[in-house]
XYZ file of C-alpha atoms in Angstrom:
618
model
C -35.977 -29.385 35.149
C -36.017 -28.399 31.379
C -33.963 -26.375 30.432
C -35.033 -25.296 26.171
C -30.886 -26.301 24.761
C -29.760 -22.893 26.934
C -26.511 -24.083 27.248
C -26.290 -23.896 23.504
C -27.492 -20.318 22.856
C -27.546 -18.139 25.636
C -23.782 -18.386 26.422
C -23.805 -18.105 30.593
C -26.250 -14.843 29.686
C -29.016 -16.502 31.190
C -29.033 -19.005 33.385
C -32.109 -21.144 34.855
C -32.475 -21.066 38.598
C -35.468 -22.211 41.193
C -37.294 -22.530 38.182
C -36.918 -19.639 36.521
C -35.020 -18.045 33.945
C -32.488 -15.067 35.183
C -30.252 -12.636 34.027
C -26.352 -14.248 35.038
C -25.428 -10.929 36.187
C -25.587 -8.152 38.810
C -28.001 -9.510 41.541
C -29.385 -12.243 39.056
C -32.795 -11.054 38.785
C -35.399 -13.167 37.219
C -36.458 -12.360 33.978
C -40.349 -12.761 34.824
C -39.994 -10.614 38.105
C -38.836 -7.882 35.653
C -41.974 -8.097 33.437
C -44.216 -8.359 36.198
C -42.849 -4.941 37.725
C -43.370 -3.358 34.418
C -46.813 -4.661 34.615
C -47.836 -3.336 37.547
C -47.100 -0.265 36.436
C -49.738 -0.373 33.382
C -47.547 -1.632 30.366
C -49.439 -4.831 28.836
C -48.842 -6.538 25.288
C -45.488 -7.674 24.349
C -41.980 -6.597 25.935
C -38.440 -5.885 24.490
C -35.945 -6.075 27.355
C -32.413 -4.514 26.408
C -29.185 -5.387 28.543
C -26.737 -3.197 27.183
C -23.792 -4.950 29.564
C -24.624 -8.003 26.818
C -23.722 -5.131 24.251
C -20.046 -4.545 25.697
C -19.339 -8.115 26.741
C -19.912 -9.298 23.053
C -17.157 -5.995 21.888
C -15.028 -6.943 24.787
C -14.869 -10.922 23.389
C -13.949 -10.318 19.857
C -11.049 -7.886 20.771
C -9.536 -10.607 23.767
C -9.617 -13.131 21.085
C -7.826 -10.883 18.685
C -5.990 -9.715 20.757
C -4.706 -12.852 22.365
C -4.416 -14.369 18.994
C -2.170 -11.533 17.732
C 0.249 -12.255 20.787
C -0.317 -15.942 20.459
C 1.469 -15.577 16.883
C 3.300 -12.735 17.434
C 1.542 -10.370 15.300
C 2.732 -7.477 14.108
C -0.745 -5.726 13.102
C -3.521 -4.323 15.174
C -7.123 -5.068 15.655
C -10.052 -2.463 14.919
C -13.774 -2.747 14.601
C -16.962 -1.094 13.738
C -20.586 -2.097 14.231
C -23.054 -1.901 11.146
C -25.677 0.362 11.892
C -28.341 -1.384 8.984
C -27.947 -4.365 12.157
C -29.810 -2.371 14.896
C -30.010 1.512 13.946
C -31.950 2.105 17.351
C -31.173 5.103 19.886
C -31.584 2.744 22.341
C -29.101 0.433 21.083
C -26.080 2.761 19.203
C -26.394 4.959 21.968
C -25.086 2.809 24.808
C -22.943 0.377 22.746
C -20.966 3.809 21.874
C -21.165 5.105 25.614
C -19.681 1.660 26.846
C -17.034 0.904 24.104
C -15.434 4.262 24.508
C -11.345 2.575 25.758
C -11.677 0.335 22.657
C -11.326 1.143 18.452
C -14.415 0.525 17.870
C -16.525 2.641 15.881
C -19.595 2.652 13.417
C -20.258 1.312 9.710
C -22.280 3.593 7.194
C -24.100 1.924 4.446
C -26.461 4.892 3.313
C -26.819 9.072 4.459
C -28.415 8.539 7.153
C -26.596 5.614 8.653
C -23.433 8.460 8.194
C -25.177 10.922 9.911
C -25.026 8.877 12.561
C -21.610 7.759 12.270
C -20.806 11.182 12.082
C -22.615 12.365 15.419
C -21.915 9.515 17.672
C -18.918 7.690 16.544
C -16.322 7.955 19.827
C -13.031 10.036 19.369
C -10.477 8.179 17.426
C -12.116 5.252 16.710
C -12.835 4.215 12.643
C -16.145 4.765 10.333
C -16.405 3.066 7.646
C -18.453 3.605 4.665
C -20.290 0.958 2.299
C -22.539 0.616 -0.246
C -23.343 2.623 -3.304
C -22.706 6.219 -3.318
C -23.620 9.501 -5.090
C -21.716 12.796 -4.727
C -23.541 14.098 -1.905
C -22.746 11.197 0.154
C -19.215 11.044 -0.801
C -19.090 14.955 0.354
C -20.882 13.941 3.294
C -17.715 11.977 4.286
C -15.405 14.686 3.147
C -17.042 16.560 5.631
C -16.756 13.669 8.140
C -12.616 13.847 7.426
C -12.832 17.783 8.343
C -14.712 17.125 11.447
C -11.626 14.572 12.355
C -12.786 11.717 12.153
C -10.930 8.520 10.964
C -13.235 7.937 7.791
C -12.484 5.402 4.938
C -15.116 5.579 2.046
C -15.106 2.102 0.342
C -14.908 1.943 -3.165
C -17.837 -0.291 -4.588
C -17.171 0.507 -8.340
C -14.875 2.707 -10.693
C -17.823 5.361 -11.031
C -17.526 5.877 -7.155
C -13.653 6.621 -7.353
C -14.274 9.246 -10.179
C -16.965 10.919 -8.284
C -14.323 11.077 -4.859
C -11.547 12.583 -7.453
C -13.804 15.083 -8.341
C -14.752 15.996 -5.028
C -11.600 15.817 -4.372
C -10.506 18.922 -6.319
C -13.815 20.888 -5.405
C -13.082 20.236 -1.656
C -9.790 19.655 -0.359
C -7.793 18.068 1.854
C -8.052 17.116 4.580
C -9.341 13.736 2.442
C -10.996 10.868 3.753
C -8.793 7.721 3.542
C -9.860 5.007 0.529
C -11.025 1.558 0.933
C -11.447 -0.761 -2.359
C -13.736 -3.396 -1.719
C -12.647 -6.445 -3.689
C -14.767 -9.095 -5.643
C -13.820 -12.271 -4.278
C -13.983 -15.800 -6.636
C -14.374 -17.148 -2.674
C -17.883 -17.582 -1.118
C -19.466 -18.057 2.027
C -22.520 -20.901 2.789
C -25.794 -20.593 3.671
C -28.532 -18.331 2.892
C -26.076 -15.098 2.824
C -23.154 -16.841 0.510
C -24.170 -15.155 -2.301
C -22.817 -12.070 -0.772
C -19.553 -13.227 -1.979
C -18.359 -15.021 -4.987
C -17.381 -13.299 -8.303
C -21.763 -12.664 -9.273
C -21.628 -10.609 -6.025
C -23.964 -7.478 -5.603
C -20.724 -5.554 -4.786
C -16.604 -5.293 -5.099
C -14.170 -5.050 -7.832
C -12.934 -7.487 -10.152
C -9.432 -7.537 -10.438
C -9.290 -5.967 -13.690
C -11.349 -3.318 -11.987
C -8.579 -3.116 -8.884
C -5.666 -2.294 -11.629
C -8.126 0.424 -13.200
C -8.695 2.188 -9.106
C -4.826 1.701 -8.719
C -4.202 3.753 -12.344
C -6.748 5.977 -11.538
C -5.380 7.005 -7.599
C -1.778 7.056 -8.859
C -2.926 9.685 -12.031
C -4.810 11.922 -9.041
C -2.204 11.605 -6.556
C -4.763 10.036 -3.963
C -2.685 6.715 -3.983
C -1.281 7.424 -0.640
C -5.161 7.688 0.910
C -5.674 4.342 -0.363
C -5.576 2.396 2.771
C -7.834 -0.482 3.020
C -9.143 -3.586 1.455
C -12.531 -4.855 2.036
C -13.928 -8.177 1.397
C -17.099 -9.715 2.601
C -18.338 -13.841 2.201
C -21.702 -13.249 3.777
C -23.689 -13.073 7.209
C -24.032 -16.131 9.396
C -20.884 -18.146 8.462
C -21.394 -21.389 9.671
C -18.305 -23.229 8.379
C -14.751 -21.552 9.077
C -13.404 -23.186 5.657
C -15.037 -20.407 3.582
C -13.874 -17.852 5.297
C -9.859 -19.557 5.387
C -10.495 -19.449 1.780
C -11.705 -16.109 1.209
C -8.548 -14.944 3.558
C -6.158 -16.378 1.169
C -7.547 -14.716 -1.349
C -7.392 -11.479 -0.003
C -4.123 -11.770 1.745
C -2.518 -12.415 -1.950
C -4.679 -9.341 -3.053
C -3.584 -6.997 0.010
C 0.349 -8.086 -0.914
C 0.068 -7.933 -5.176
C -1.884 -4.032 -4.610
C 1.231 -3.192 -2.631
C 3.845 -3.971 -4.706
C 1.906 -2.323 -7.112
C 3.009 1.055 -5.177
C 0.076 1.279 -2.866
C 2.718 1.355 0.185
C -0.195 3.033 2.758
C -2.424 0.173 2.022
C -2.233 -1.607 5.805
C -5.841 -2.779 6.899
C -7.521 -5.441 5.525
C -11.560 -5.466 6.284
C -12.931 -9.038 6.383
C -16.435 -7.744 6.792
C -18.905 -9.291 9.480
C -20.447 -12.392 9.190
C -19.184 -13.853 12.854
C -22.265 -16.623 13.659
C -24.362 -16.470 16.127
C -25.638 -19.989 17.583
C -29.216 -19.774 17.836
C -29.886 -23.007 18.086
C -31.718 -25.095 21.107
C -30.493 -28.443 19.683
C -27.054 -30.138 20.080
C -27.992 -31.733 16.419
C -28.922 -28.688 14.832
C -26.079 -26.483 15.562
C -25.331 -22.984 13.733
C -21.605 -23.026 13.577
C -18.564 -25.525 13.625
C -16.236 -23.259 15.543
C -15.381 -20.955 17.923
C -14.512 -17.485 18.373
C -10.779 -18.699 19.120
C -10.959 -20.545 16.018
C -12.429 -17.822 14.082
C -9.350 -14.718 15.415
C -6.701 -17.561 15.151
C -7.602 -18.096 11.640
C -7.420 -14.789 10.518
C -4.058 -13.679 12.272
C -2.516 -17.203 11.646
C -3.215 -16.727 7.611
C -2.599 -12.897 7.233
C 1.066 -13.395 8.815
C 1.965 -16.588 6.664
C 0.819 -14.457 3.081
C 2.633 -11.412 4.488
C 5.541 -13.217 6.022
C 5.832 -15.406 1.872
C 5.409 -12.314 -0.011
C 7.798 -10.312 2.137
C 5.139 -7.238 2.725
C 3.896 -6.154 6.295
C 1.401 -7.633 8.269
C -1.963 -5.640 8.119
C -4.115 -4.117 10.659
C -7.336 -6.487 10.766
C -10.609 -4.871 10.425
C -14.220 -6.463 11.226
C -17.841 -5.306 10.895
C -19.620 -8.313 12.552
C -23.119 -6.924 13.923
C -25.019 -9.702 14.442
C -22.480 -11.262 16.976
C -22.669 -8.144 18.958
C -26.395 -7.103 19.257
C -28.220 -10.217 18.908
C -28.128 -11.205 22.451
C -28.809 -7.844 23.931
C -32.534 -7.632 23.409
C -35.038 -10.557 24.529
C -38.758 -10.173 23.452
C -41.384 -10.967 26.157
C -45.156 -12.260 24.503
C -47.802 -13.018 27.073
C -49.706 -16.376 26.321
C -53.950 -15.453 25.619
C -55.158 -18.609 24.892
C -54.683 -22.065 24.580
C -56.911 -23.266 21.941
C -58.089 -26.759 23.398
C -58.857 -25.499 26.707
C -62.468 -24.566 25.236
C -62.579 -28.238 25.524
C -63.457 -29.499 28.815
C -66.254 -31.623 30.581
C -68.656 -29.059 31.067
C -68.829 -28.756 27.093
C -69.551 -31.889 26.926
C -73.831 -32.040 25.561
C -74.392 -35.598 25.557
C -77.803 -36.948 24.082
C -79.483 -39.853 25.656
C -78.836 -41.855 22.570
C -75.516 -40.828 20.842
C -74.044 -42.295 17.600
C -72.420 -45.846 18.705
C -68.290 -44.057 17.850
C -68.971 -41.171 20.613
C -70.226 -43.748 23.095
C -67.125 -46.172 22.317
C -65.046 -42.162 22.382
C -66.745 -41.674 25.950
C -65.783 -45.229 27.079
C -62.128 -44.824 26.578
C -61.640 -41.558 27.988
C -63.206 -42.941 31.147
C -61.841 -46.187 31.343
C -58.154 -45.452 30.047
C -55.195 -46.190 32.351
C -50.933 -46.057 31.874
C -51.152 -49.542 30.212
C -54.046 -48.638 27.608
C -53.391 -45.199 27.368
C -51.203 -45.502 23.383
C -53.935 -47.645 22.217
C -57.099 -45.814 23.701
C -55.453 -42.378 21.916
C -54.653 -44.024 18.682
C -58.262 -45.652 18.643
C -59.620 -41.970 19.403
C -57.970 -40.229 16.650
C -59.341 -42.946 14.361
C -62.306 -42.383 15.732
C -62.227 -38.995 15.257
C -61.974 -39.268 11.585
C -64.542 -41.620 11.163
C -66.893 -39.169 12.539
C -66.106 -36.427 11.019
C -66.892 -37.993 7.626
C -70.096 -39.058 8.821
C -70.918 -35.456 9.523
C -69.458 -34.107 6.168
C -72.279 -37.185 4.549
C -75.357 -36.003 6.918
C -75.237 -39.125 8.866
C -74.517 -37.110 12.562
C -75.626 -33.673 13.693
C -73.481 -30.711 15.051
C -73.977 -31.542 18.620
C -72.281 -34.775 17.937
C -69.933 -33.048 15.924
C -68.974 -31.045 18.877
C -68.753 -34.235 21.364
C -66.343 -35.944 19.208
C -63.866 -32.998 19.181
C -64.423 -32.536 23.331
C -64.059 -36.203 24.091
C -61.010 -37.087 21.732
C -59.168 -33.453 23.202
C -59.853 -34.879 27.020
C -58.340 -38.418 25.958
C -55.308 -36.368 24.497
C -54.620 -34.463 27.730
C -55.538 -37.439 30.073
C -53.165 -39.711 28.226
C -50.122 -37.179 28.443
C -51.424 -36.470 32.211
C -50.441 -40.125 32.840
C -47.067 -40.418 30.863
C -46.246 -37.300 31.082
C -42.832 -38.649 32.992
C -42.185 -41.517 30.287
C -40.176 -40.518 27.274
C -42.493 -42.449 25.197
C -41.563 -42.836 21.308
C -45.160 -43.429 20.596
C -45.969 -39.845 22.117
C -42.929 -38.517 20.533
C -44.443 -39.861 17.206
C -48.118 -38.480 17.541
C -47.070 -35.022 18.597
C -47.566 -33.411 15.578
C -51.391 -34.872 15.253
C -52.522 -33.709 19.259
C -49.518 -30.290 18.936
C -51.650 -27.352 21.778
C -52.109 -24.434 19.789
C -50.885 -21.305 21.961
C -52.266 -17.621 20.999
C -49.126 -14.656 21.982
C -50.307 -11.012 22.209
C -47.553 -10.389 19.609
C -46.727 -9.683 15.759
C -44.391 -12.045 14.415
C -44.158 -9.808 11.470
C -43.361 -6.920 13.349
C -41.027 -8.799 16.318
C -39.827 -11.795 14.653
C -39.461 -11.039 10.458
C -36.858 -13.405 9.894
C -38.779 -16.210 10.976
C -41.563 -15.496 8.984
C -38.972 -14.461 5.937
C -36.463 -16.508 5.997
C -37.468 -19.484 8.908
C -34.626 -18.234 10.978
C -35.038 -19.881 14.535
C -35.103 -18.318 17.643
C -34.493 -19.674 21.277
C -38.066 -19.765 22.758
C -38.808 -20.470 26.692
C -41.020 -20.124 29.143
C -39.975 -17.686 31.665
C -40.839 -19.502 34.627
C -42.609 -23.219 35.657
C -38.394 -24.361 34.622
C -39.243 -26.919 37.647
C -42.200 -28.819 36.318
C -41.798 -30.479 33.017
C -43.909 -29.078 30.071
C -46.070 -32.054 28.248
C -47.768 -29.998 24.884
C -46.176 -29.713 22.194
C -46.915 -26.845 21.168
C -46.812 -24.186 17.951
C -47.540 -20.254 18.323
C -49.190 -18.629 16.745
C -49.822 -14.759 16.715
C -52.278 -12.505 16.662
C -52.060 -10.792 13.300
C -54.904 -12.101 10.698
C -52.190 -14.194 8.266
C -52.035 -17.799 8.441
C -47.602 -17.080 8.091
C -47.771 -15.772 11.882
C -47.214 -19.284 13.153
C -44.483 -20.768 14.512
C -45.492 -24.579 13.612
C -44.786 -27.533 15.744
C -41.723 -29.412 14.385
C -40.503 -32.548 15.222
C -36.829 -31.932 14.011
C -36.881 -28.775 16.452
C -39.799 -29.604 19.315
C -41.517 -26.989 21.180
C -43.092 -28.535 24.330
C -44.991 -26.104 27.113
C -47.244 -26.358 29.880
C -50.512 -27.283 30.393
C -51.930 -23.950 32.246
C -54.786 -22.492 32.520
C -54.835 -18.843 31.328
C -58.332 -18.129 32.942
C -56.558 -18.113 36.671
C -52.805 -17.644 35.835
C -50.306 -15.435 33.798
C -47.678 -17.740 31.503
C -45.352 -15.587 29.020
C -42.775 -16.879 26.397
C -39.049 -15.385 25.798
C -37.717 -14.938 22.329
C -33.750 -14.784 22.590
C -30.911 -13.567 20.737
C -33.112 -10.700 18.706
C -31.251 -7.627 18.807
C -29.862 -7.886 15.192
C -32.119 -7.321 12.449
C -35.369 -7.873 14.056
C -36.322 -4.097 14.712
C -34.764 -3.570 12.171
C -36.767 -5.420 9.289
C -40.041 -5.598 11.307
C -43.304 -4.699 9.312
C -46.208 -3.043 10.625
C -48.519 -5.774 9.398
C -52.094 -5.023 10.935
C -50.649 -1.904 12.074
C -49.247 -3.918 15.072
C -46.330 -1.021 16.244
C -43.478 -1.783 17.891
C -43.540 -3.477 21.517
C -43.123 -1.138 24.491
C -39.002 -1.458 25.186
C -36.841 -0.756 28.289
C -33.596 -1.154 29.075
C -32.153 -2.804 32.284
C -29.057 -1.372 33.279
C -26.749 -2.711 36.211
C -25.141 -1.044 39.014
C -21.880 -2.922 38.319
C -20.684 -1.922 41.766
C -24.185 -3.087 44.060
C -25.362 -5.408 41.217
C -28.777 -4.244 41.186
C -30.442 -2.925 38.086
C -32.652 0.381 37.021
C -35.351 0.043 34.467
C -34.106 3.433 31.929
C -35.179 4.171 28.150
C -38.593 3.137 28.297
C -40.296 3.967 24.911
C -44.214 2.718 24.441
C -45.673 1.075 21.971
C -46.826 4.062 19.650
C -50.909 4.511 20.115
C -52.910 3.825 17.254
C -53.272 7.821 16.545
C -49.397 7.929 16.351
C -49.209 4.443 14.026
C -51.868 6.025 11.695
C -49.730 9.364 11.290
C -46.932 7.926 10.619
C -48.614 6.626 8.001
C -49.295 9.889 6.702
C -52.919 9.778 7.616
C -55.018 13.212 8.723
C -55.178 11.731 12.388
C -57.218 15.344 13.387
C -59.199 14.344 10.144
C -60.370 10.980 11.514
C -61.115 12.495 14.528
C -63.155 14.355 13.116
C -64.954 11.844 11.301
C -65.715 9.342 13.957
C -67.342 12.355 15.756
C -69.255 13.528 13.169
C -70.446 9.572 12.599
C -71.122 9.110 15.803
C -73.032 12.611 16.109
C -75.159 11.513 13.155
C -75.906 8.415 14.881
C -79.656 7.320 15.479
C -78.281 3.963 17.415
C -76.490 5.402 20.430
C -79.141 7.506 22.555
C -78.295 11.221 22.736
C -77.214 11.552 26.435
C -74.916 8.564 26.079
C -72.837 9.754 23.074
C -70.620 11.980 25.051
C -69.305 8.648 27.225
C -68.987 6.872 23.557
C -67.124 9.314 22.072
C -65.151 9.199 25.267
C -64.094 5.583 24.901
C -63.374 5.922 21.330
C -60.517 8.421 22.732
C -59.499 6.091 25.035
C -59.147 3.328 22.459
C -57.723 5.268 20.195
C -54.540 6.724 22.621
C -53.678 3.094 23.184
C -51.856 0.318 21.366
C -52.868 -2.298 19.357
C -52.072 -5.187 20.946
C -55.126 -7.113 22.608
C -55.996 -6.505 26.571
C -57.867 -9.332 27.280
C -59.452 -10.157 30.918
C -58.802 -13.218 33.438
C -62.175 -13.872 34.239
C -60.959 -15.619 37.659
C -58.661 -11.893 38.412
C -59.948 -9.199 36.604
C -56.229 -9.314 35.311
C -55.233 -7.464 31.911
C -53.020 -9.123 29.284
């Protein structure tokens, strides 16, 4: 059995059984049982699968660990939370994280008007919003209203501008005020791609001259006592704890000085997200160097010791980490159309009754070759291969032999993995970039997948079923959008290898884990490729069986194209009129034309190719 690293990444989520991969929960169902129900019942192209228990198990994590950490050292502060809507601003998603989180403080994180309109209408009953990013006076009103409503609002301060703009609205609206966060410019940085969100060239926070100024300014107001909260933030994806230890001290010594400085309500300090997610399917390759006990004992352990040397109180500990809570809810589901070498099979074979001297020698080794010549008959091939193909490029061999060459040297390929395809051997390690399967998905990596293609952010990829046999191509992906960048190349520092099936006579899909933060988010509607159609599967936690609920459809091209602001009825219109006009389409069979045209255009984009053994749709 193979089992793709899941033991790394999908953290006893999923769990590989009788050859298939399955959800570890309820009544375990398998993951390509689900898709195949959803099928049946007419919805084709890609999947997005949502488990919104994943949702609360990931909330219900960070708070033990807090939690036991705080009792572990005796902690005298509490733990809070919100999630970042900008992560996953989805119905689907907020909706049920809300719903399920309702016994915990856990609330939502506004970065724009929107994002706090939401906040606003959703966030549970006494549990925190917090506000980020830059704001104008209508969004700073927009949380005075908030703190009117009753919520528990703080609006974090991300320059001096921002706090003379609350002042004002201040004395236009009254109390009750929202409480005051400053968000603080840290010398202290994280690592990786997102470390530049911290350090003292940072997009955001205030320099400590800047800190004095806010402290000046909320004393001269009298809106020091709504000062309440720090905020710091090293950067997404922290994949090495010492940053973060770092970035702690800093604050901690912060958080202290700003109170003996006569901010005596200041009592949370906000450390921001940037919890990591392991996404990795390779014990050498691994995302972060420590644990979620590691990561809450940190932060409690260093808060107390500043507090307890500089004689202040211990703070309530915030945290905004969105990635480490909706990553793992979502899985994307990509049918396999093609597998480019399969073209290339016996019966393509056009042999002449004289061929050039290298495809007879090509034709002897692919018929001859056993386990002990099988290395040297493939590395002979490929040379042969090349030698050809120059001799076409100088006019010396025709197209038919062209075509011969290519057949012959992709038959000694898959016969020589056929016969070591149980030997782990480093010569076939070594050549799998030169023979790699090319494998077409009925899927938009732009659209599903946008930090791959952006930022070459891996995700956990495996077959949903066939876990039994052991897969022998090594393959890349690629998708179906025109762009050479929707590929997923083989690597040989992170090796894909899949089956060898035959999509003609049998159905093979692919799973894409851990893509519930950003993904939706960020995705592009390159080609016009929508979204994928998306369900959620929601468990009886008493029977254990689950209910397919919030199915939304891949929008039809009609709906795509309005979005876009085009004159859909306009179009319509046009096509007719074309097809009216038309001297190529006989009169009495326009009416069934312009009848499929409807058809095609109420549907998706995504391909619906046939099995020519089944009749089958992809």
């Amino acid at each position: 059995m193979v089992d793709y690293g899941i033991h790394y990444w999908a953290n006893d989520d999923f769990i590989i059984e009788d050859g298939k991969v399955k959800v570890n929960f309820g009544n375990k169902p398998a993951l390509i049982d689900i898709v195949k129900q959803m099928r049946e019942e007419g919805y084709r192209g890609p999947l997005l699968i949502r488990f919104p228990h994943l949702m609360k198990k990931q909330v219900e994590k960070i708070f033990s660990h807090f939690e036991n950490s705080i009792k572990e050292y005796h902690y005298k502060g509490k733990f809070k939370a919100v999630f970042p809507i900008k992560v996953n601003h989805f119905p689907n998603f907020i909706l049920p994280l809300m719903e399920q989180t309702q016994n915990r403080c856990y609330g939502l994180e506004a970065g724009s008007k929107s994002e706090l309109i939401i906040a606003m209408a959703y966030t549970n009953e006494n549990a925190p919003i917090t506000v980020n990013g830059f704001k104008d006076k209508e969004m700073i009103s927009l949380g005075f209203i908030a703190a009117k409503m009753g919520h528990d609002i703080t609006l974090t301060i991300e320059g001096l501008n921002e706090l003379e703009t609350i002042i004002e609205v201040a004395k236009a609206m009254g109390k009750p005020y929202p409480k005051i966060g400053l968000r603080i410019r840290l010398h202290s940085t994280g690592v990786g791609i997102w470390a530049k969100s911290g350090g003292i060239n940072s997009k955001f926070g205030l320099t400590a001259t800047e800190l004095v100024e806010a402290i000046y300014l909320l004393q001269k107001n009298k809106l020091l006592e709504q000062f309440t909260m720090i905020h710091f933030h090293i950067g997404s994806q922290i994949s090495d704890i010492a940053p973060l230890k770092k970035a702690l001290r800093e604050a901690g010594n912060i958080y202290a000085e700003l109170r003996k400085m006569g901010a005596k309500n200041l009592n949370n300090v906000n450390i921001g997200g940037g919890l990591a997610v392991e996404y990795t399917q390779y014990e050498a390759y691994q995302n972060r160097n420590y644990t979620l006990g590691e990561f809450s004992g940190n932060v409690i352990f260093t808060l107390k010791e500043i507090a307890k040397n500089k004689k202040e109180p211990e703070p309530d500990i915030f945290i905004e980490s969105g990635r480490y809570v909706s990553a793992s809810h979502a899985v994307l589901i990509s049918p396999v159309l093609e597998l480019f070498s399969q073209e290339y099979d016996e019966k393509a074979l056009h042999l002449k009754d004289k061929n050039p001297p290298l495809v007879e020698e090509l034709l002897d080794l692919y018929n001859t070759i056993n386990e002990r010549s099988a290395i040297e008959y493939l590395h002979d091939s490929l040379e042969h291969m090349e030698s050809l193909l120059t001799l076409f490029d100088l006019g010396y061999i025709d197209l038919q032999d062209r075509s011969n060459t290519e057949v012959l040297v992709h038959l000694i390929i898959k016969k020589v993995i056929k016969i070591l395809k149980h030997k782990n051997h480093s010569d076939i390690i070594r050549i799998q970039e030169q023979v790699q399967e090319r494998y077409l998905l009925n899927c938009s990596f732009f659209q599903s997948l946008p930090d791959y293609w952006g930022l070459k952010q891996n995700f956990p990829v495996i077959p949903l079923d066939r876990l039994n046999k052991r897969p022998t191509r090594s393959a890349s992906l690629w998708d179906i959008t025109c762009d050479s960048d929707g590929e997923i190349a083989f690597d040989k520092n992170y090796p894909l290898y899949l089956h060898d099936i035959d999509v003609n006579s049998e159905e093979y899909f692919l799973g894409f884990f851990l893509v519930g933060a950003y993904q939706e988010v960020l995705g592009m509607r390159h080609n016009l490729f929508t979204h994928p159609t998306e369900f959620s599967v929601v468990f009886d936690e008493e029977e254990g069986k689950y209910e397919i609920e919030n199915l939304l459809e891949a929008q039809t091209i009609l709906d795509v194209l309005d979005d876009l602001d085009f004159d859909t009825k306009e179009i319509e219109r046009r096509l007719k009129q074309k097809l009216d006009e038309s001297t190529e389409i006989p009169q009495d069979e326009k009416k069934e034309v312009l009848g499929q045209l409807y058809v095609m255009l109420s549907e998706n984009g995504y391909l619906r190719t046939v099995f020519k053994s089944q009749g089958e749709l992809n």
